[in-house]
Amino acid sequence: METPIKVYSDTKDKFVTWHFKSHNFTLMALWTKFLVEASEREINGTEVEMHDIHLDKLDVRLAANLREINVLVISSSRWFFRKNYLYEGGKLIGCIYCSEDNITSIDVITAIQRALRTALRNLTNCQECGLQLTLVRTATPAHFENGFWNTGGYCNRTEPVEKGEAMTRTVEWAIRNAQVEEANRAQNESSHKGQMNIEILDITEAMSMRPDAHPGIHWNNKWMRGYSDCSHWCLPGPIDMWNELLLSVLNKYGKELQNHQ
């Protein structure tokens, strides 16, 4: 057991770096909403949680740190579920959840798939990076019942469910399929070029069986008091399983990763 040294943190703890001295190992958390470049819209100087998303440009903060990263775990989905404006080549190509004249409506799954494709292509083609392995973690399902987060939905279950009861016919399952498709596409392209390895941490089905593991109404978020959080995870077990899968993949590439340190 070792307590790491926090060597960097921004003011909101969105970007944090820890160093484990005895193992000569550095862990970096890079928080990105979309994997690609985006900026939040403002109305009269106030941010309104709508974004301009450039589907063909890698997130600036992620791109700036790629030279320092050997193994990268990426995932993104939840922030796409709001009104967002989509761009390619600097031009507006559509919008999520919009009904504006002369703007094409694009569904969430398509936007997520395009963003992931851009991210993986940039990672694969980065000539100056030390990146050896990228893992795509698939979407985790929310478990709202009898409504959405803002319409009285809740998650009061206290036990896991069997596979047959799991919520697998959800939008998150469609997102998972798109993520797997893009990861497999990038994996095939990368292997032909002898470049970065790509693996999938496929957790969607397993997490669909854990409606009991969310914070629910107990998350104590002052901005969202009164609403249930059926998207995040709080009980021991689910996140530990993700880590077990990660360790399994790292062991698979153990010698290869050590040889490139």
Coordinates of C-alpha atoms in Angstrom, one line a residue:
M1 CA 0.0 0.0 0.0
E2 CA 1.4 3.4 -1.0
T3 CA 0.0 6.9 -0.7
P4 CA 0.7 8.7 -3.9
I5 CA 2.0 12.2 -4.2
K6 CA -0.4 14.7 -5.8
V7 CA 1.9 16.6 -8.2
Y8 CA -0.8 18.6 -9.9
S9 CA -4.5 19.6 -9.6
D10 CA -6.5 22.3 -11.1
T11 CA -8.9 24.4 -9.0
K12 CA -11.9 22.1 -9.6
D13 CA -10.0 18.8 -9.3
K14 CA -11.0 18.0 -12.9
F15 CA -7.4 17.4 -13.9
V16 CA -5.3 15.7 -11.3
T17 CA -1.9 13.9 -11.5
W18 CA -0.6 11.5 -8.8
H19 CA 2.9 9.9 -8.6
F20 CA 3.6 6.5 -7.0
K21 CA 7.3 6.9 -6.2
S22 CA 8.1 3.3 -5.2
H23 CA 6.6 2.0 -8.5
N24 CA 7.8 4.9 -10.7
F25 CA 4.2 5.1 -11.9
T26 CA 2.1 8.2 -12.7
L27 CA -1.7 8.3 -12.8
M28 CA -3.3 11.2 -14.6
A29 CA -7.1 12.1 -14.6
L30 CA -8.0 14.2 -17.7
W31 CA -11.7 15.2 -17.5
T32 CA -13.3 15.7 -20.9
K33 CA -17.0 15.8 -21.6
F34 CA -16.9 14.8 -25.2
L35 CA -13.3 13.5 -26.1
V36 CA -13.4 16.2 -28.9
E37 CA -13.1 19.9 -28.7
A38 CA -16.1 21.8 -27.3
S39 CA -17.0 25.0 -25.6
E40 CA -20.0 25.9 -23.5
R41 CA -22.4 28.5 -24.8
E42 CA -23.2 31.6 -22.8
I43 CA -26.3 33.8 -22.7
N44 CA -25.8 37.2 -21.2
G45 CA -22.5 36.0 -19.6
T46 CA -24.1 32.9 -18.0
E47 CA -23.2 29.4 -19.1
V48 CA -26.3 27.5 -20.2
E49 CA -25.1 23.9 -20.5
M50 CA -25.3 23.9 -24.3
H51 CA -22.1 23.3 -26.2
D52 CA -20.5 23.8 -29.6
I53 CA -18.9 20.5 -30.3
H54 CA -16.3 20.1 -33.0
L55 CA -16.6 16.4 -34.0
D56 CA -13.4 16.5 -36.1
K57 CA -11.0 17.9 -33.5
L58 CA -9.5 16.1 -30.5
D59 CA -10.1 17.7 -27.0
V60 CA -7.3 20.3 -26.6
R61 CA -6.4 19.3 -23.0
L62 CA -6.2 15.6 -24.0
A63 CA -4.1 16.4 -27.0
A64 CA -1.7 18.5 -25.0
N65 CA -0.9 15.6 -22.6
L66 CA -0.6 12.7 -25.1
R67 CA 3.2 12.8 -25.1
E68 CA 3.2 11.9 -21.4
I69 CA 0.7 9.0 -21.6
N70 CA 1.5 5.3 -22.2
V71 CA -1.8 3.7 -21.4
L72 CA -5.1 5.6 -21.8
V73 CA -8.6 4.8 -20.8
I74 CA -11.4 6.8 -22.5
S75 CA -15.1 7.0 -22.3
S76 CA -17.8 9.6 -23.0
S77 CA -21.6 9.6 -23.4
R78 CA -23.6 11.3 -20.7
W79 CA -22.8 14.9 -21.7
F80 CA -24.2 14.4 -25.2
F81 CA -27.7 14.2 -23.8
R82 CA -28.5 17.9 -24.0
K83 CA -28.9 20.5 -26.6
N84 CA -25.6 20.6 -28.4
Y85 CA -24.5 22.1 -31.7
L86 CA -22.2 20.0 -33.9
Y87 CA -19.5 21.2 -36.2
E88 CA -17.1 19.7 -38.7
G89 CA -14.6 21.6 -40.7
G90 CA -15.6 24.7 -38.7
K91 CA -19.1 24.6 -40.1
L92 CA -22.3 23.8 -38.3
I93 CA -23.6 20.5 -39.5
G94 CA -26.4 19.8 -37.0
C95 CA -27.7 19.8 -33.5
I96 CA -28.8 17.4 -30.8
Y97 CA -32.3 17.9 -29.4
C98 CA -33.0 21.0 -31.4
S99 CA -36.0 22.0 -33.5
E100 CA -34.6 25.0 -35.1
D101 CA -35.2 25.9 -38.7
N102 CA -32.4 25.1 -41.2
I103 CA -30.4 23.1 -38.7
T104 CA -30.2 19.3 -39.2
S105 CA -31.2 17.2 -36.2
I106 CA -28.6 14.6 -35.3
D107 CA -29.2 11.8 -32.8
V108 CA -27.1 11.3 -29.7
I109 CA -25.7 7.9 -30.8
T110 CA -24.4 9.3 -34.1
A111 CA -22.7 12.2 -32.4
I112 CA -21.0 9.9 -29.9
Q113 CA -19.8 7.6 -32.6
R114 CA -18.3 10.4 -34.7
A115 CA -16.6 11.9 -31.7
L116 CA -15.1 8.5 -30.7
R117 CA -14.0 7.9 -34.3
T118 CA -12.1 11.2 -34.3
A119 CA -10.5 10.5 -30.9
L120 CA -9.3 7.1 -31.9
R121 CA -8.0 8.3 -35.2
N122 CA -6.0 11.1 -33.6
L123 CA -4.6 8.7 -31.0
T124 CA -3.6 6.1 -33.5
N125 CA -2.0 8.6 -35.9
C126 CA -0.1 10.6 -33.3
Q127 CA 3.5 10.3 -34.4
E128 CA 5.1 12.0 -31.4
C129 CA 3.1 10.1 -28.7
G130 CA 4.4 7.4 -26.4
L131 CA 0.9 5.9 -26.4
Q132 CA 1.0 2.1 -26.5
L133 CA -2.4 1.0 -25.4
T134 CA -5.9 2.7 -25.4
L135 CA -8.9 1.1 -23.7
V136 CA -12.4 2.1 -24.7
R137 CA -14.7 1.8 -21.7
T138 CA -18.3 1.3 -22.9
A139 CA -21.3 3.2 -21.7
T140 CA -22.8 2.6 -18.3
P141 CA -26.6 2.5 -18.1
A142 CA -28.7 4.7 -15.9
H143 CA -31.5 3.1 -14.0
F144 CA -34.3 5.7 -13.7
E145 CA -37.7 4.2 -13.3
N146 CA -41.1 5.9 -13.6
G147 CA -39.6 9.1 -15.1
F148 CA -36.3 10.8 -16.0
W149 CA -33.9 12.5 -13.6
N150 CA -36.0 15.8 -13.8
T151 CA -39.4 14.3 -14.0
G152 CA -39.6 12.2 -10.8
G153 CA -37.5 9.2 -11.9
Y154 CA -35.9 7.2 -9.1
C155 CA -33.7 4.2 -8.4
N156 CA -34.8 2.6 -5.2
R157 CA -33.8 -1.0 -5.8
T158 CA -31.7 -2.6 -3.1
E159 CA -30.5 -5.8 -4.9
P160 CA -28.9 -6.7 -8.2
V161 CA -31.1 -8.2 -10.9
E162 CA -30.7 -11.3 -13.0
K163 CA -29.5 -11.0 -16.6
G164 CA -33.0 -11.5 -17.9
E165 CA -34.3 -8.6 -15.9
A166 CA -31.4 -6.2 -16.8
M167 CA -32.2 -3.1 -18.8
T168 CA -30.5 -4.0 -22.0
R169 CA -33.0 -2.4 -24.5
T170 CA -31.8 1.1 -23.6
V171 CA -30.1 3.9 -25.4
E172 CA -27.0 3.1 -23.5
W173 CA -27.0 -0.3 -25.1
A174 CA -27.1 1.3 -28.5
I175 CA -24.2 3.6 -27.5
R176 CA -22.3 0.6 -26.3
N177 CA -22.7 -1.1 -29.7
A178 CA -21.5 2.1 -31.5
Q179 CA -18.5 2.3 -29.2
V180 CA -17.6 -1.3 -29.8
E181 CA -18.0 -0.8 -33.6
E182 CA -15.6 2.2 -33.5
A183 CA -13.1 0.5 -31.3
N184 CA -13.0 -2.6 -33.5
R185 CA -12.7 -0.4 -36.6
A186 CA -9.7 1.5 -35.1
Q187 CA -8.2 -1.8 -33.8
N188 CA -8.2 -3.2 -37.3
E189 CA -6.7 -0.1 -38.8
S190 CA -4.1 0.2 -36.1
S191 CA -3.0 -3.4 -36.3
H192 CA -2.4 -3.2 -40.0
K193 CA 0.0 -0.3 -39.4
G194 CA 1.7 -1.9 -36.4
Q195 CA 0.7 1.1 -34.2
M196 CA -1.1 1.5 -30.9
N197 CA -3.0 -1.4 -29.4
I198 CA -6.8 -0.8 -28.7
E199 CA -8.9 -2.9 -26.3
I200 CA -12.5 -2.7 -25.1
L201 CA -13.6 -2.6 -21.5
D202 CA -17.1 -3.9 -22.1
I203 CA -19.0 -3.2 -18.9
T204 CA -22.5 -2.2 -20.2
E205 CA -24.3 -5.5 -19.7
A206 CA -22.8 -6.2 -16.3
M207 CA -23.7 -2.7 -15.1
S208 CA -27.2 -3.1 -16.4
M209 CA -27.6 -5.7 -13.7
R210 CA -26.8 -3.3 -10.8
P211 CA -29.7 -0.9 -10.4
D212 CA -29.0 -1.0 -6.7
A213 CA -25.6 0.6 -6.9
H214 CA -26.5 4.3 -7.6
P215 CA -26.4 7.2 -5.1
G216 CA -30.1 7.7 -5.6
I217 CA -31.4 10.6 -3.5
H218 CA -28.5 10.3 -1.1
W219 CA -25.9 12.1 -3.2
N220 CA -26.3 15.4 -1.3
N221 CA -25.5 17.6 -4.3
K222 CA -26.6 21.2 -3.4
W223 CA -27.3 22.0 -7.0
M224 CA -29.5 19.0 -7.6
R225 CA -31.2 18.5 -4.2
G226 CA -34.5 16.6 -4.5
Y227 CA -33.5 14.7 -7.7
S228 CA -32.3 11.1 -7.8
D229 CA -28.9 10.3 -9.2
C230 CA -29.4 7.0 -11.0
S231 CA -26.5 7.5 -13.4
H232 CA -23.4 7.5 -11.1
W233 CA -22.1 4.7 -9.0
C234 CA -21.4 4.6 -5.2
L235 CA -21.5 1.0 -3.8
P236 CA -18.4 -1.2 -3.7
G237 CA -18.4 -3.7 -6.5
P238 CA -19.3 -2.1 -9.8
I239 CA -16.2 0.2 -10.1
D240 CA -14.0 -2.6 -8.6
M241 CA -15.1 -4.8 -11.5
W242 CA -14.0 -2.2 -14.0
N243 CA -10.6 -2.1 -12.3
E244 CA -10.3 -5.9 -12.4
L245 CA -11.0 -5.8 -16.2
L246 CA -8.4 -3.1 -16.6
L247 CA -5.8 -5.1 -14.6
S248 CA -6.5 -8.1 -16.7
V249 CA -5.8 -6.2 -19.9
L250 CA -2.7 -4.6 -18.5
N251 CA -1.4 -8.1 -17.5
K252 CA -2.0 -9.2 -21.1
Y253 CA 0.3 -6.4 -22.3
G254 CA 2.6 -6.5 -19.3
K255 CA 5.9 -7.4 -20.8
E256 CA 5.3 -5.2 -23.9
L257 CA 4.5 -2.2 -21.7
Q258 CA 7.5 -2.7 -19.5
N259 CA 9.8 -3.0 -22.4
H260 CA 8.8 0.5 -23.6
Q261 CA 9.2 2.3 -20.3

